[in-house]
Amino acid sequence: MNKVSRDNSLIIKIITFSILTFGLIMVYDASNIWANYKFNDSFYYLKRQLIFATVGAFIFYIASRISIYRIRKYTKLILIVSLILLVLVLIPGIGQVRNGSRSWFGIGAFGFQPSELFKIALIIYAADFLERHYDKSTKLKEIMPLLVIAILGFGLVMFEPDFGTGLVTLAGLAMLLFVTKLRSRYYVIIGGLAVGFFIFLIVSAPYRFDRIVSFLNPYEDPLGTGFQIIQSLYAIGPGGLSGFGFLNSMQQHYYLPEPQTDFIFAIVVSNFGFLGAVLILITYGYLFFCSYKLAINMDDLYSSLLKIGLTNSIVIQTLINLCVVVGLLPVTGITLPLLSYGGSSLVITLFSLGIISNIKEEKDAFFNISK
């Protein structure tokens, strides 16, 4: 184990739990007024998020300590279970409908999204598959089984429907394929088909098309589809250099719907201004930099692919969320990793970061870069 890997692993752990701690504070900040109105308990969302964070922290610890090859041993089992759960959640009486999407299992007062599990299961399977077929991955037919499984899982996710998670899942896999030896023309073919398919999905569902229209001109329907993005921009705009301060954002007073979830970054900017936003972005950027650096210095191809794939997924989710909040993308329902309220997403993100920070059984780096 070299010093660079140890240092990067430690930095990943420190940044992860720093953002997580700040996220708990911001969940309370963003939700306390609404929670007090709806549940007569201003700490309602914070208490639930603390439970999610505790479970996630335990899973992070396990994932960062066990051998990655123990995880690899159960690759197919994890994938099969995730696909079965995606089927079960579609069955009325088993899966619960929340916000118009049958994508949840009810577990007491809590819920679980199987699409979040599939997101990480596909990366684990892809890393194993691509490592075993690495020297043969120049041809499309060699990776076709992987693509079929990805499309199958994506199709099940879209039946819920959960377009945001499906998008992150496929985008994370697509980025991982760039590490393979697949010929350039196949990337063009796959990319063209993907773009055409996504356009079809958008125009075939009225609510998705409405989101595109509201993204292009939110003021066309300011009290309907454009309401959330308009209120997000109203939260960000007046924040200035240093913001209004903790608990002082006006947008948490019933203006911005459920600000503790998808749009928590808007509350961060409102409270802490431009300087706070820049600090958060730098922190995320350094987390991703250390994650990629650790990944490419791992002892073998499988570990590198796994860590790169998991990092890709978190990076894409972060970028999409931030772009939505500032009006650069249509609303997707995707949370901001580690900061937003949400149990399934938080636990899976911490599991992913635990694997990324894992430096067990390191030998000579497969991708050898200058230290």
Tab-separated table of C-alpha atoms in Angstrom:
chain	number	residue	atom	x	y	z
A	1	MET	CA	0.000	0.000	0.000
A	2	ASN	CA	1.623	3.284	-1.078
A	3	LYS	CA	1.389	6.583	0.749
A	4	VAL	CA	-0.570	8.298	-2.039
A	5	SER	CA	-3.351	5.718	-1.809
A	6	ARG	CA	-3.467	5.919	1.985
A	7	ASP	CA	-3.636	9.711	1.872
A	8	ASN	CA	-6.379	9.753	-0.767
A	9	SER	CA	-8.394	7.156	1.121
A	10	LEU	CA	-8.186	9.226	4.304
A	11	ILE	CA	-9.136	12.426	2.469
A	12	ILE	CA	-12.165	10.711	0.909
A	13	LYS	CA	-13.327	9.601	4.351
A	14	ILE	CA	-12.832	13.048	5.903
A	15	ILE	CA	-14.623	14.879	3.085
A	16	THR	CA	-17.450	12.331	2.979
A	17	PHE	CA	-18.332	12.759	6.631
A	18	SER	CA	-17.753	16.511	6.536
A	19	ILE	CA	-20.328	16.898	3.752
A	20	LEU	CA	-22.627	14.421	5.519
A	21	THR	CA	-22.472	16.441	8.756
A	22	PHE	CA	-23.120	19.689	6.912
A	23	GLY	CA	-25.952	17.956	5.095
A	24	LEU	CA	-27.635	17.053	8.388
A	25	ILE	CA	-27.454	20.698	9.446
A	26	MET	CA	-28.895	21.836	6.120
A	27	VAL	CA	-31.700	19.254	6.195
A	28	TYR	CA	-32.852	20.785	9.471
A	29	ASP	CA	-32.399	24.316	8.124
A	30	ALA	CA	-34.394	23.595	4.967
A	31	SER	CA	-37.150	21.472	6.519
A	32	ASN	CA	-37.843	22.700	10.061
A	33	ILE	CA	-40.664	25.123	9.205
A	34	TRP	CA	-42.502	22.695	6.929
A	35	ALA	CA	-41.916	19.786	9.352
A	36	ASN	CA	-43.356	21.804	12.222
A	37	TYR	CA	-46.417	22.662	10.130
A	38	LYS	CA	-47.010	19.157	8.758
A	39	PHE	CA	-45.906	16.940	11.667
A	40	ASN	CA	-45.824	19.384	14.600
A	41	ASP	CA	-42.150	18.452	14.976
A	42	SER	CA	-39.495	20.731	13.496
A	43	PHE	CA	-36.901	17.949	13.888
A	44	TYR	CA	-38.961	15.346	11.992
A	45	TYR	CA	-36.812	15.196	8.850
A	46	LEU	CA	-33.557	15.634	10.754
A	47	LYS	CA	-34.304	12.667	13.027
A	48	ARG	CA	-35.082	10.449	10.062
A	49	GLN	CA	-31.979	11.614	8.225
A	50	LEU	CA	-29.893	10.838	11.318
A	51	ILE	CA	-31.167	7.255	11.179
A	52	PHE	CA	-30.298	7.018	7.469
A	53	ALA	CA	-26.871	8.533	8.149
A	54	THR	CA	-26.169	6.095	10.990
A	55	VAL	CA	-27.100	3.088	8.848
A	56	GLY	CA	-25.115	4.507	5.939
A	57	ALA	CA	-22.070	5.197	8.112
A	58	PHE	CA	-22.086	1.595	9.338
A	59	ILE	CA	-22.329	0.314	5.756
A	60	PHE	CA	-19.566	2.735	4.733
A	61	TYR	CA	-17.314	1.294	7.449
A	62	ILE	CA	-17.978	-2.298	6.359
A	63	ALA	CA	-17.473	-1.478	2.667
A	64	SER	CA	-14.209	0.324	3.393
A	65	ARG	CA	-12.795	-2.553	5.455
A	66	ILE	CA	-13.723	-5.805	3.715
A	67	SER	CA	-11.893	-7.144	0.696
A	68	ILE	CA	-13.372	-5.839	-2.544
A	69	TYR	CA	-13.172	-9.406	-3.832
A	70	ARG	CA	-15.767	-10.478	-1.288
A	71	ILE	CA	-18.120	-8.062	-2.993
A	72	ARG	CA	-17.075	-9.412	-6.396
A	73	LYS	CA	-17.876	-12.937	-5.250
A	74	TYR	CA	-21.545	-11.969	-4.915
A	75	THR	CA	-21.746	-9.858	-8.094
A	76	LYS	CA	-24.402	-11.936	-9.849
A	77	LEU	CA	-26.439	-12.372	-6.676
A	78	ILE	CA	-26.505	-8.605	-6.068
A	79	LEU	CA	-27.542	-7.985	-9.678
A	80	ILE	CA	-30.273	-10.657	-9.681
A	81	VAL	CA	-31.704	-9.438	-6.369
A	82	SER	CA	-31.786	-5.855	-7.635
A	83	LEU	CA	-33.621	-6.914	-10.819
A	84	ILE	CA	-36.135	-8.996	-8.852
A	85	LEU	CA	-36.820	-6.029	-6.577
A	86	LEU	CA	-37.349	-3.813	-9.636
A	87	VAL	CA	-40.035	-6.252	-10.796
A	88	LEU	CA	-41.672	-6.595	-7.374
A	89	VAL	CA	-41.932	-2.852	-6.814
A	90	LEU	CA	-44.133	-2.574	-9.916
A	91	ILE	CA	-46.776	-4.885	-8.411
A	92	PRO	CA	-49.699	-2.990	-6.807
A	93	GLY	CA	-49.914	-3.813	-3.122
A	94	ILE	CA	-46.176	-4.421	-2.894
A	95	GLY	CA	-44.693	-1.266	-4.362
A	96	GLN	CA	-45.851	2.098	-3.045
A	97	VAL	CA	-46.710	5.123	-5.177
A	98	ARG	CA	-45.031	8.347	-4.080
A	99	ASN	CA	-45.081	11.538	-6.113
A	100	GLY	CA	-46.661	9.679	-9.007
A	101	SER	CA	-44.014	6.949	-9.186
A	102	ARG	CA	-44.377	3.334	-8.028
A	103	SER	CA	-40.729	3.108	-7.024
A	104	TRP	CA	-40.824	2.468	-3.276
A	105	PHE	CA	-41.075	-0.395	-0.823
A	106	GLY	CA	-42.675	0.651	2.447
A	107	ILE	CA	-40.666	-0.479	5.467
A	108	GLY	CA	-42.553	0.732	8.529
A	109	ALA	CA	-42.395	4.513	8.507
A	110	PHE	CA	-39.532	4.397	6.013
A	111	GLY	CA	-39.132	3.540	2.354
A	112	PHE	CA	-36.572	1.960	0.054
A	113	GLN	CA	-36.005	2.531	-3.675
A	114	PRO	CA	-34.777	-0.600	-5.505
A	115	SER	CA	-33.683	1.582	-8.432
A	116	GLU	CA	-30.925	2.947	-6.173
A	117	LEU	CA	-29.711	-0.598	-5.502
A	118	PHE	CA	-29.760	-1.427	-9.222
A	119	LYS	CA	-27.681	1.676	-9.930
A	120	ILE	CA	-24.790	0.314	-7.867
A	121	ALA	CA	-25.448	-3.353	-8.762
A	122	LEU	CA	-24.989	-2.566	-12.462
A	123	ILE	CA	-21.636	-0.881	-11.803
A	124	ILE	CA	-20.431	-3.840	-9.718
A	125	TYR	CA	-21.474	-6.241	-12.480
A	126	ALA	CA	-20.003	-4.029	-15.215
A	127	ALA	CA	-16.620	-3.862	-13.468
A	128	ASP	CA	-16.530	-7.652	-13.189
A	129	PHE	CA	-17.728	-8.167	-16.782
A	130	LEU	CA	-15.359	-5.626	-18.347
A	131	GLU	CA	-12.369	-6.961	-16.407
A	132	ARG	CA	-13.030	-10.486	-17.683
A	133	HIS	CA	-13.567	-9.264	-21.264
A	134	TYR	CA	-11.065	-6.406	-21.267
A	135	ASP	CA	-8.824	-7.718	-24.064
A	136	LYS	CA	-11.865	-8.661	-26.174
A	137	SER	CA	-13.836	-5.442	-25.644
A	138	THR	CA	-12.897	-3.924	-29.020
A	139	LYS	CA	-16.080	-5.303	-30.591
A	140	LEU	CA	-19.642	-4.412	-29.687
A	141	LYS	CA	-20.778	-8.042	-29.599
A	142	GLU	CA	-18.345	-8.762	-26.757
A	143	ILE	CA	-20.090	-6.312	-24.415
A	144	MET	CA	-23.616	-6.980	-25.689
A	145	PRO	CA	-24.622	-9.078	-22.616
A	146	LEU	CA	-23.744	-6.118	-20.395
A	147	LEU	CA	-25.753	-3.721	-22.565
A	148	VAL	CA	-28.764	-6.060	-22.576
A	149	ILE	CA	-28.792	-6.228	-18.769
A	150	ALA	CA	-28.413	-2.448	-18.544
A	151	ILE	CA	-31.331	-1.887	-20.929
A	152	LEU	CA	-33.466	-4.469	-19.097
A	153	GLY	CA	-32.877	-2.773	-15.755
A	154	PHE	CA	-33.407	0.672	-17.242
A	155	GLY	CA	-36.684	-0.483	-18.760
A	156	LEU	CA	-37.928	-1.697	-15.378
A	157	VAL	CA	-36.917	1.597	-13.771
A	158	MET	CA	-38.808	3.502	-16.471
A	159	PHE	CA	-41.969	1.486	-15.774
A	160	GLU	CA	-42.041	3.001	-12.262
A	161	PRO	CA	-41.272	5.631	-13.723
A	162	ASP	CA	-38.005	7.088	-12.363
A	163	PHE	CA	-36.361	8.863	-15.274
A	164	GLY	CA	-33.747	10.628	-13.132
A	165	THR	CA	-32.270	7.504	-11.541
A	166	GLY	CA	-32.436	5.675	-14.868
A	167	LEU	CA	-30.512	8.489	-16.521
A	168	VAL	CA	-27.783	8.453	-13.856
A	169	THR	CA	-27.519	4.657	-14.092
A	170	LEU	CA	-27.007	4.546	-17.862
A	171	ALA	CA	-24.769	7.617	-17.920
A	172	GLY	CA	-22.511	6.083	-15.267
A	173	LEU	CA	-22.185	2.895	-17.310
A	174	ALA	CA	-21.558	4.854	-20.518
A	175	MET	CA	-18.668	6.735	-18.896
A	176	LEU	CA	-17.200	3.458	-17.648
A	177	LEU	CA	-17.204	2.040	-21.187
A	178	PHE	CA	-14.701	4.724	-22.208
A	179	VAL	CA	-12.097	2.871	-20.125
A	180	THR	CA	-12.464	-0.203	-22.352
A	181	LYS	CA	-10.894	-0.861	-25.752
A	182	LEU	CA	-14.204	-0.495	-27.595
A	183	ARG	CA	-13.737	1.030	-31.037
A	184	SER	CA	-14.656	4.693	-31.442
A	185	ARG	CA	-17.407	4.138	-33.996
A	186	TYR	CA	-19.339	2.014	-31.530
A	187	TYR	CA	-19.448	4.896	-29.062
A	188	VAL	CA	-21.015	7.019	-31.799
A	189	ILE	CA	-23.579	4.307	-32.592
A	190	ILE	CA	-24.487	3.714	-28.937
A	191	GLY	CA	-24.599	7.451	-28.255
A	192	GLY	CA	-26.856	8.125	-31.241
A	193	LEU	CA	-29.264	5.367	-30.268
A	194	ALA	CA	-29.308	6.577	-26.660
A	195	VAL	CA	-30.088	10.174	-27.650
A	196	GLY	CA	-32.892	9.037	-29.947
A	197	PHE	CA	-34.332	6.789	-27.240
A	198	PHE	CA	-34.254	9.542	-24.612
A	199	ILE	CA	-36.001	11.934	-26.999
A	200	PHE	CA	-38.701	9.298	-27.526
A	201	LEU	CA	-39.115	8.864	-23.749
A	202	ILE	CA	-39.494	12.610	-23.295
A	203	VAL	CA	-42.057	13.218	-26.031
A	204	SER	CA	-44.019	10.053	-25.203
A	205	ALA	CA	-44.775	11.166	-21.634
A	206	PRO	CA	-46.702	14.455	-21.266
A	207	TYR	CA	-45.279	15.269	-17.824
A	208	ARG	CA	-41.699	14.892	-19.091
A	209	PHE	CA	-42.465	17.078	-22.086
A	210	ASP	CA	-44.010	19.664	-19.754
A	211	ARG	CA	-40.794	19.693	-17.742
A	212	ILE	CA	-38.809	20.434	-20.890
A	213	VAL	CA	-41.176	23.282	-21.765
A	214	SER	CA	-40.977	24.693	-18.229
A	215	PHE	CA	-37.189	24.412	-18.363
A	216	LEU	CA	-37.046	26.429	-21.576
A	217	ASN	CA	-39.483	29.026	-20.247
A	218	PRO	CA	-40.509	28.480	-16.599
A	219	TYR	CA	-42.542	31.698	-16.600
A	220	GLU	CA	-44.930	30.207	-19.157
A	221	ASP	CA	-46.516	28.299	-16.252
A	222	PRO	CA	-45.154	30.044	-13.130
A	223	LEU	CA	-47.674	28.448	-10.759
A	224	GLY	CA	-47.430	24.964	-12.279
A	225	THR	CA	-44.533	23.182	-13.962
A	226	GLY	CA	-42.262	26.232	-13.739
A	227	PHE	CA	-42.949	26.966	-10.068
A	228	GLN	CA	-40.140	24.937	-8.508
A	229	ILE	CA	-37.328	26.197	-10.715
A	230	ILE	CA	-38.527	29.808	-10.371
A	231	GLN	CA	-38.522	29.536	-6.583
A	232	SER	CA	-35.080	27.925	-6.715
A	233	LEU	CA	-33.720	30.872	-8.686
A	234	TYR	CA	-35.413	33.272	-6.257
A	235	ALA	CA	-33.557	31.512	-3.434
A	236	ILE	CA	-30.184	31.702	-5.178
A	237	GLY	CA	-30.375	35.226	-6.613
A	238	PRO	CA	-30.691	37.385	-3.471
A	239	GLY	CA	-28.047	35.424	-1.525
A	240	GLY	CA	-25.274	37.756	-2.618
A	241	LEU	CA	-21.709	37.190	-1.490
A	242	SER	CA	-22.296	35.738	1.977
A	243	GLY	CA	-26.034	34.946	2.115
A	244	PHE	CA	-28.698	35.616	4.748
A	245	GLY	CA	-27.275	33.248	7.363
A	246	PHE	CA	-28.341	29.954	8.946
A	247	LEU	CA	-32.144	29.493	9.173
A	248	ASN	CA	-32.747	32.826	7.430
A	249	SER	CA	-33.680	31.796	3.885
A	250	MET	CA	-37.129	33.065	2.924
A	251	GLN	CA	-37.640	30.200	0.455
A	252	GLN	CA	-38.025	27.637	3.230
A	253	HIS	CA	-41.234	29.442	4.265
A	254	TYR	CA	-43.436	27.269	2.024
A	255	TYR	CA	-42.216	28.921	-1.210
A	256	LEU	CA	-39.820	26.237	-2.467
A	257	PRO	CA	-41.570	22.816	-2.288
A	258	GLU	CA	-39.706	20.282	-0.092
A	259	PRO	CA	-36.429	22.233	-0.157
A	260	GLN	CA	-34.663	19.553	1.907
A	261	THR	CA	-34.578	17.147	-1.059
A	262	ASP	CA	-33.713	17.976	-4.677
A	263	PHE	CA	-33.277	21.730	-4.158
A	264	ILE	CA	-31.262	21.834	-0.941
A	265	PHE	CA	-28.359	23.515	-2.766
A	266	ALA	CA	-30.630	26.515	-3.410
A	267	ILE	CA	-31.103	26.876	0.356
A	268	VAL	CA	-27.331	26.550	0.876
A	269	VAL	CA	-26.705	29.417	-1.556
A	270	SER	CA	-29.504	31.493	-0.023
A	271	ASN	CA	-28.049	31.058	3.463
A	272	PHE	CA	-24.326	31.237	2.707
A	273	GLY	CA	-24.197	33.099	-0.590
A	274	PHE	CA	-21.705	32.842	-3.406
A	275	LEU	CA	-18.812	32.075	-1.051
A	276	GLY	CA	-20.689	29.176	0.521
A	277	ALA	CA	-21.620	27.796	-2.888
A	278	VAL	CA	-18.016	27.963	-4.103
A	279	LEU	CA	-16.774	26.222	-0.955
A	280	ILE	CA	-19.267	23.381	-1.437
A	281	LEU	CA	-18.327	22.990	-5.107
A	282	ILE	CA	-14.605	22.924	-4.295
A	283	THR	CA	-15.221	20.305	-1.604
A	284	TYR	CA	-17.142	18.061	-3.996
A	285	GLY	CA	-14.519	18.615	-6.684
A	286	TYR	CA	-11.693	17.570	-4.379
A	287	LEU	CA	-13.647	14.508	-3.257
A	288	PHE	CA	-14.038	13.418	-6.874
A	289	PHE	CA	-10.404	14.194	-7.707
A	290	CYS	CA	-9.155	12.029	-4.830
A	291	SER	CA	-11.611	9.264	-5.745
A	292	TYR	CA	-10.403	9.081	-9.340
A	293	LYS	CA	-6.763	9.305	-8.287
A	294	LEU	CA	-7.201	6.447	-5.834
A	295	ALA	CA	-9.081	4.411	-8.443
A	296	ILE	CA	-6.395	4.598	-11.121
A	297	ASN	CA	-3.684	3.663	-8.635
A	298	MET	CA	-5.351	0.498	-7.405
A	299	ASP	CA	-3.669	-2.877	-7.598
A	300	ASP	CA	-5.727	-4.437	-10.370
A	301	LEU	CA	-8.095	-3.667	-13.219
A	302	TYR	CA	-11.255	-4.841	-11.459
A	303	SER	CA	-10.737	-2.576	-8.447
A	304	SER	CA	-9.936	0.364	-10.710
A	305	LEU	CA	-13.010	-0.184	-12.886
A	306	LEU	CA	-15.259	-0.588	-9.860
A	307	LYS	CA	-14.050	2.599	-8.188
A	308	ILE	CA	-14.134	4.586	-11.438
A	309	GLY	CA	-17.677	3.407	-12.148
A	310	LEU	CA	-18.953	4.260	-8.674
A	311	THR	CA	-17.254	7.660	-8.777
A	312	ASN	CA	-18.764	8.322	-12.213
A	313	SER	CA	-22.236	7.647	-10.848
A	314	ILE	CA	-21.834	10.076	-7.926
A	315	VAL	CA	-20.254	12.741	-10.155
A	316	ILE	CA	-23.094	12.529	-12.695
A	317	GLN	CA	-25.749	12.666	-9.986
A	318	THR	CA	-24.082	15.717	-8.440
A	319	LEU	CA	-23.741	17.560	-11.744
A	320	ILE	CA	-27.330	16.871	-12.793
A	321	ASN	CA	-28.699	18.047	-9.442
A	322	LEU	CA	-26.654	21.261	-9.478
A	323	CYS	CA	-27.610	22.005	-13.081
A	324	VAL	CA	-31.297	21.531	-12.264
A	325	VAL	CA	-31.097	23.860	-9.260
A	326	VAL	CA	-29.568	26.702	-11.303
A	327	GLY	CA	-31.916	26.156	-14.252
A	328	LEU	CA	-29.498	24.529	-16.688
A	329	LEU	CA	-31.460	21.250	-16.875
A	330	PRO	CA	-35.127	20.263	-16.471
A	331	VAL	CA	-36.290	19.029	-13.069
A	332	THR	CA	-35.354	15.353	-12.631
A	333	GLY	CA	-36.028	14.537	-8.975
A	334	ILE	CA	-32.379	13.574	-8.399
A	335	THR	CA	-30.940	14.327	-4.953
A	336	LEU	CA	-27.595	15.965	-4.189
A	337	PRO	CA	-25.322	13.192	-2.804
A	338	LEU	CA	-24.666	13.406	0.955
A	339	LEU	CA	-26.464	16.759	1.321
A	340	SER	CA	-30.085	16.096	0.357
A	341	TYR	CA	-32.672	14.400	2.530
A	342	GLY	CA	-33.353	10.838	1.403
A	343	GLY	CA	-32.614	7.436	2.856
A	344	SER	CA	-32.048	5.125	-0.119
A	345	SER	CA	-29.848	7.592	-1.969
A	346	LEU	CA	-27.793	8.433	1.126
A	347	VAL	CA	-27.179	4.820	2.140
A	348	ILE	CA	-26.215	3.765	-1.396
A	349	THR	CA	-23.932	6.798	-1.775
A	350	LEU	CA	-22.153	5.979	1.485
A	351	PHE	CA	-21.831	2.342	0.421
A	352	SER	CA	-20.276	3.501	-2.858
A	353	LEU	CA	-17.853	5.869	-1.128
A	354	GLY	CA	-16.916	3.123	1.312
A	355	ILE	CA	-15.896	0.907	-1.614
A	356	ILE	CA	-14.093	3.804	-3.295
A	357	SER	CA	-12.055	4.526	-0.144
A	358	ASN	CA	-11.212	0.828	0.323
A	359	ILE	CA	-7.481	0.165	-0.170
A	360	LYS	CA	-7.270	-3.454	0.913
A	361	GLU	CA	-4.997	-5.902	-0.931
A	362	GLU	CA	-3.168	-3.339	-3.024
A	363	LYS	CA	-0.227	-4.410	-5.209
A	364	ASP	CA	1.316	-2.546	-8.140
A	365	ALA	CA	-1.076	-0.036	-9.686
A	366	PHE	CA	-2.753	-1.283	-12.867
A	367	PHE	CA	-2.941	2.278	-14.194
A	368	ASN	CA	0.464	3.655	-13.294
A	369	ILE	CA	0.475	7.444	-13.151
A	370	SER	CA	3.027	9.773	-11.675
A	371	LYS	CA	2.638	10.250	-7.953
